[in-house]
PDB file of C-alpha atoms in Angstrom:
ATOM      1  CA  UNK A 271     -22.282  29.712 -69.678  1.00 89.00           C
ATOM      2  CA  UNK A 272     -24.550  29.110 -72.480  1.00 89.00           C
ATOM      3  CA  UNK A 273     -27.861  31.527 -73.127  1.00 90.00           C
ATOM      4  CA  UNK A 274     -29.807  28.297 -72.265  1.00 91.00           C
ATOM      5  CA  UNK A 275     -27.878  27.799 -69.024  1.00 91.00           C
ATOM      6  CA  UNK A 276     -28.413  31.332 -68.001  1.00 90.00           C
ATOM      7  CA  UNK A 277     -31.721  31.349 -68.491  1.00 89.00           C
ATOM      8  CA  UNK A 278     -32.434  27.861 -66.709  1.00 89.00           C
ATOM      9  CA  UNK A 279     -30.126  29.401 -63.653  1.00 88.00           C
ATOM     10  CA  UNK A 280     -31.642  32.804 -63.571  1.00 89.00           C
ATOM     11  CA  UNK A 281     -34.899  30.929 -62.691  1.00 88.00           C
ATOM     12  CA  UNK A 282     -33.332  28.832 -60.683  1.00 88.00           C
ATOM     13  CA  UNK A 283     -31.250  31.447 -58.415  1.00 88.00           C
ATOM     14  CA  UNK A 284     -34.289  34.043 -58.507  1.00 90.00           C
ATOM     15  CA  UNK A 285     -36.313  31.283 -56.895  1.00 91.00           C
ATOM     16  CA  UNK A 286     -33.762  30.692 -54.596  1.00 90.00           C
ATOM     17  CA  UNK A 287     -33.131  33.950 -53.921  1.00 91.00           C
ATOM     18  CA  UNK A 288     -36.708  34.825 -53.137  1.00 93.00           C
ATOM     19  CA  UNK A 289     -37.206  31.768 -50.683  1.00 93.00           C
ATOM     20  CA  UNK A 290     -34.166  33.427 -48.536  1.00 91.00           C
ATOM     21  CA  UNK A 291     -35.812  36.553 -48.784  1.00 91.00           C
ATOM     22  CA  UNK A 292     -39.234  35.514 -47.478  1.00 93.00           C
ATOM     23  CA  UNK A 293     -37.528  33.616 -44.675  1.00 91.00           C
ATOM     24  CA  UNK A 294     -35.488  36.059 -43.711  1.00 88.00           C
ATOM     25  CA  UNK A 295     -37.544  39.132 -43.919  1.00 90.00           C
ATOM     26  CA  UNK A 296     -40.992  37.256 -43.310  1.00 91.00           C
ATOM     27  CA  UNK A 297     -42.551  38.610 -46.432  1.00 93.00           C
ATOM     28  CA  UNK A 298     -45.023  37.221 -48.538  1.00 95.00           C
ATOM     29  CA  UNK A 299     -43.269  35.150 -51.381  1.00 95.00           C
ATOM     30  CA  UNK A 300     -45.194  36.516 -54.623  1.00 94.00           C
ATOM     31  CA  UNK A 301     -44.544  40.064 -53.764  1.00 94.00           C
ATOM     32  CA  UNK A 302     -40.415  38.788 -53.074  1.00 94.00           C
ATOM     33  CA  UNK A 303     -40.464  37.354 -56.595  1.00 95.00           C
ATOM     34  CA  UNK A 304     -41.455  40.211 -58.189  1.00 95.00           C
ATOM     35  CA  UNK A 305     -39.094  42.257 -56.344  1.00 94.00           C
ATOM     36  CA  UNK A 306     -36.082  39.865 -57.253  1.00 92.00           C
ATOM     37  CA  UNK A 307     -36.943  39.413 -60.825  1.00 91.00           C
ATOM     38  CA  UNK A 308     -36.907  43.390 -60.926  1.00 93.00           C
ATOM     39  CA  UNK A 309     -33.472  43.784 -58.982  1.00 92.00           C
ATOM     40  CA  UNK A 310     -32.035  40.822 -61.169  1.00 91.00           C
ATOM     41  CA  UNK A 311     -33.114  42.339 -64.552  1.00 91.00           C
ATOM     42  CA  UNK A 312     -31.666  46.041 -62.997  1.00 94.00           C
ATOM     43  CA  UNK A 313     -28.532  44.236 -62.506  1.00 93.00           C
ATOM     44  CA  UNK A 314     -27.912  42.483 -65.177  1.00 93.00           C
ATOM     45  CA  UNK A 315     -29.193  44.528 -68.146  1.00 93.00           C
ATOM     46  CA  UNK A 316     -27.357  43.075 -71.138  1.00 94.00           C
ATOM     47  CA  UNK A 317     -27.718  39.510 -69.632  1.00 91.00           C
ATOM     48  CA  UNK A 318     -24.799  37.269 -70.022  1.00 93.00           C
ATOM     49  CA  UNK A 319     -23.064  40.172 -71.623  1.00 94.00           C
ATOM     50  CA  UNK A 320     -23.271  42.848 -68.920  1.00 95.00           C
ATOM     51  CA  UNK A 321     -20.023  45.189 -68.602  1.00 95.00           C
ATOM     52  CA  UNK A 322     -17.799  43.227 -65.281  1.00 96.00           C
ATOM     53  CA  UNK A 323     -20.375  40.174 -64.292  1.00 96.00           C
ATOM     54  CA  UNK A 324     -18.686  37.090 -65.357  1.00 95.00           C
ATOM     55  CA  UNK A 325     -21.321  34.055 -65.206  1.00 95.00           C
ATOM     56  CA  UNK A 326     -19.863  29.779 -65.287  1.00 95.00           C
ATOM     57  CA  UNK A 327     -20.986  26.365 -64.763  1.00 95.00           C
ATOM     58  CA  UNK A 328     -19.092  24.764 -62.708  1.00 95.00           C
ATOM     59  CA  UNK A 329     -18.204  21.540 -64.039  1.00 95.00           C
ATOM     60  CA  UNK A 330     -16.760  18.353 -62.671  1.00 94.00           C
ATOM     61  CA  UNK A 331     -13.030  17.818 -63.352  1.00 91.00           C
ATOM     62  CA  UNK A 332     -13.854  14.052 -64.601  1.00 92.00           C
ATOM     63  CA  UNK A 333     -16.759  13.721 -65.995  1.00 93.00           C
ATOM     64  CA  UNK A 334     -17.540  17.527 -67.536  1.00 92.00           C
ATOM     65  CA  UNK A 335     -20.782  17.219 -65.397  1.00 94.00           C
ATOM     66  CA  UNK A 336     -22.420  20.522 -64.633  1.00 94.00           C
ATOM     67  CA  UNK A 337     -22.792  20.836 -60.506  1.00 95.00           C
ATOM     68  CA  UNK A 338     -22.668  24.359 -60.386  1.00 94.00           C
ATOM     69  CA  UNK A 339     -22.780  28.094 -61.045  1.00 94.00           C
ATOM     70  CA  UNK A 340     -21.333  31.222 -60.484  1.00 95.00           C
ATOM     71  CA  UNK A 341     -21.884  35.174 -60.387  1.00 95.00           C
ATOM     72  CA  UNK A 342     -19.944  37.568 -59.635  1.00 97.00           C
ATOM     73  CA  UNK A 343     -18.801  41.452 -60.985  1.00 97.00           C
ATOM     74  CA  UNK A 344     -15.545  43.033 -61.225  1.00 97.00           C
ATOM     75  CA  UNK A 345     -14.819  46.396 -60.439  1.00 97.00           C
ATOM     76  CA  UNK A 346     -10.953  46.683 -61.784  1.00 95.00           C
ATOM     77  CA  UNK A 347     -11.143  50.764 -60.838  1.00 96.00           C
ATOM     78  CA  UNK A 348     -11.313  49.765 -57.172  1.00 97.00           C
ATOM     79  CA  UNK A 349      -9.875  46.340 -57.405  1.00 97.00           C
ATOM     80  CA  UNK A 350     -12.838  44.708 -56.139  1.00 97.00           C
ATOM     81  CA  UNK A 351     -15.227  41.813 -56.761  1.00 98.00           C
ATOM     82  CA  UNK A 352     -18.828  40.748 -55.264  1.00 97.00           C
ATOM     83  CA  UNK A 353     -19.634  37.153 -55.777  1.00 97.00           C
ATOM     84  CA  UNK A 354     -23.754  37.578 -56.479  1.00 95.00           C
ATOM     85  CA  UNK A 355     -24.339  33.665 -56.107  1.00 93.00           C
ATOM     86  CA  UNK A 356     -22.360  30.764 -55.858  1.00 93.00           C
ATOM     87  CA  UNK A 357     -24.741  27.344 -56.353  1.00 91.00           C
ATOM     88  CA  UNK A 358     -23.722  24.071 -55.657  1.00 93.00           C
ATOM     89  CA  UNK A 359     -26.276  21.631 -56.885  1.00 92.00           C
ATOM     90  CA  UNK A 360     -27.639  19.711 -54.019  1.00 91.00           C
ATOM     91  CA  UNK A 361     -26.520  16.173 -55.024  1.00 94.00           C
ATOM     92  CA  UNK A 362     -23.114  17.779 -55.384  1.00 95.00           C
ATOM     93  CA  UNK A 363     -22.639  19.869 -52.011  1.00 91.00           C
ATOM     94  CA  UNK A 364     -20.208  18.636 -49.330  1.00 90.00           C
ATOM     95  CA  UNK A 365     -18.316  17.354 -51.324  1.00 93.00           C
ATOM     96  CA  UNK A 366     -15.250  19.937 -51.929  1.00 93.00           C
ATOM     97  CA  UNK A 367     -16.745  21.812 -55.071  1.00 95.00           C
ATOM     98  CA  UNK A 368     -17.515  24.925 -53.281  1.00 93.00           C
ATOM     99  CA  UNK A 369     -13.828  25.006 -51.650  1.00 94.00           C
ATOM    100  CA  UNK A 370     -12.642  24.347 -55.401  1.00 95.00           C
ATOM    101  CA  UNK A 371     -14.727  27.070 -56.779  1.00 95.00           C
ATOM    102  CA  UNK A 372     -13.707  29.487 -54.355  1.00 95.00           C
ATOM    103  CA  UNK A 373      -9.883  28.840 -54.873  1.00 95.00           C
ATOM    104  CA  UNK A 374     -10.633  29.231 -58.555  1.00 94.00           C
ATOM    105  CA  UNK A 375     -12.590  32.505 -58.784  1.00 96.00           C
ATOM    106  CA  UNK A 376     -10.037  33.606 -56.569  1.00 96.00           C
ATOM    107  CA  UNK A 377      -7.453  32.836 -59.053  1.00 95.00           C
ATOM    108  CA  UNK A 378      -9.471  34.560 -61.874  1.00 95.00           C
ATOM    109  CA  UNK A 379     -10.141  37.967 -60.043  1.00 97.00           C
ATOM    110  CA  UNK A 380      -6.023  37.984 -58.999  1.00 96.00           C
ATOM    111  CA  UNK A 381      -5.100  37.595 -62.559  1.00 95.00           C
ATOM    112  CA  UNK A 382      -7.747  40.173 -63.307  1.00 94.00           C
ATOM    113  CA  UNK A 383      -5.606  42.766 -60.713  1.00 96.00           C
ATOM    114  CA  UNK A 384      -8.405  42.287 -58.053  1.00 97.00           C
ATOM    115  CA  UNK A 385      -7.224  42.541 -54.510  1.00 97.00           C
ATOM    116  CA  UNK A 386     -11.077  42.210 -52.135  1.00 97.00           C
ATOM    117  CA  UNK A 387     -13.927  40.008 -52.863  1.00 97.00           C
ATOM    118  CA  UNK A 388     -17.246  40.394 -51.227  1.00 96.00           C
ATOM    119  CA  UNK A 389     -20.246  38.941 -50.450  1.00 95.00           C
ATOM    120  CA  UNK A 390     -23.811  38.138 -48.702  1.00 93.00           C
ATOM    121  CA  UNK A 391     -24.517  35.468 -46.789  1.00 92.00           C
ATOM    122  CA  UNK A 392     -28.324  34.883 -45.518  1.00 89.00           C
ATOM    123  CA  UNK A 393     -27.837  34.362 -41.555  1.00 85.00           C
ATOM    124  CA  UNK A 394     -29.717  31.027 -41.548  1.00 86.00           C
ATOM    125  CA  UNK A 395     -27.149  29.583 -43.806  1.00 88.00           C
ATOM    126  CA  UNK A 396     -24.766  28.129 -41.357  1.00 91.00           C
ATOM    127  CA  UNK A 397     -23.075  25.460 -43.723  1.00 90.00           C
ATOM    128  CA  UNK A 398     -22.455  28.768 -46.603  1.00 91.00           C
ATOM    129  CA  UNK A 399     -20.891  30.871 -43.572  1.00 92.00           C
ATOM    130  CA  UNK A 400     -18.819  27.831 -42.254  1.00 93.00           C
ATOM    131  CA  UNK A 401     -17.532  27.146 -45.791  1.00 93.00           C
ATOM    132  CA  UNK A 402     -16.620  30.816 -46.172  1.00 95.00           C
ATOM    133  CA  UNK A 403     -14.741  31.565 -43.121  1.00 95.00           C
ATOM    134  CA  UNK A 404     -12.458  28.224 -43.636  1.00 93.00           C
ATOM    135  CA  UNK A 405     -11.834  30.221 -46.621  1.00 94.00           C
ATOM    136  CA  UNK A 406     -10.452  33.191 -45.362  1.00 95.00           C
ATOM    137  CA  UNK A 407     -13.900  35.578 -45.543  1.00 95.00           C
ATOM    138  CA  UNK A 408     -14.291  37.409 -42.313  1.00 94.00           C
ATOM    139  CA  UNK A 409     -17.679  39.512 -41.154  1.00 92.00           C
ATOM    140  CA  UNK A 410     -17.469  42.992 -42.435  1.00 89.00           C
ATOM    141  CA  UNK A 411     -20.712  44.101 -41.363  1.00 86.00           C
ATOM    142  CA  UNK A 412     -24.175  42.665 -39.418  1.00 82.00           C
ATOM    143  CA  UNK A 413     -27.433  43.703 -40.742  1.00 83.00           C
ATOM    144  CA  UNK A 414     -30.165  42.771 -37.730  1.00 82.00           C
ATOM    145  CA  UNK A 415     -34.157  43.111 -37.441  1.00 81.00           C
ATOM    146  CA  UNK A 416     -36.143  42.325 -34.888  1.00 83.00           C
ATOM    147  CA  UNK A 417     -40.174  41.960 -35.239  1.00 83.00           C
ATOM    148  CA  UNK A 418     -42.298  43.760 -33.279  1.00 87.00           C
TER     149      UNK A 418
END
């Protein structure tokens, strides 16, 4: 990923990000984006060249055509990964490139020695959770809310 690409997807997934956020946790949007930005910047300190986060487009196999991006960081002491964010472009989704994706950052973090990855899934995202139990990914833990 280019310094041009991360910066058009860091806006891109911290909007995102904050949208799920705001649905999820009913809070009010401008006060989400500042938190996210601030998390974001936290987590990735030296940008594209923070210590264990790999960043990629995900290109088409023909045609070299960006359709998506990934995050995720590598813990090789505990043989670990988290995928932050995996982004299918809309015009792209449902059509096999987040299956593909998977089977190939699962291929990376084996040759890098890793043996778990995690993740987060919002709950509303029913196609994301489908896509990741046909995978193999099974529920480790619920986080629940109710409003009062």
């Amino acid at each position: 990923m280019s310094l041009a690409d991360f910066s058009r997807y860091r806006e891109l997934s911290l909007e995102s990000y904050s949208q799920d956020i705001a649905r999820n946790f009913k809070r009010p949007i401008g006060e989400v984006r500042i938190e996210a930005r601030r998390q974001v910047k936290q987590i990735l300190k030296n940008g594209l060249s923070t210590r264990g986060h790999f960043l990629y487009n995900v290109l088409d196999r023909e045609t070299g055509e960006t359709v998506g991006l990934i995050w995720f960081k590598v813990d090789k002491a505990k043989k670990r990964a988290f995928l932050y964010d995996i982004l299918i472009h809309e015009p792209y989704r449902g059509k096999g490139y987040g299956r593909r994706t998977l089977a190939l950052i699962e291929r990376k973090l084996s040759d890098l020695g890793v043996t778990q990855l995690g993740l987060h899934v919002f709950g509303h995202n029913q196609v994301a959770i489908n896509l990741y139990k046909t995978q193999g990914f099974y529920t480790a833990s619920f986080n629940m809310q109710k409003d009062l």
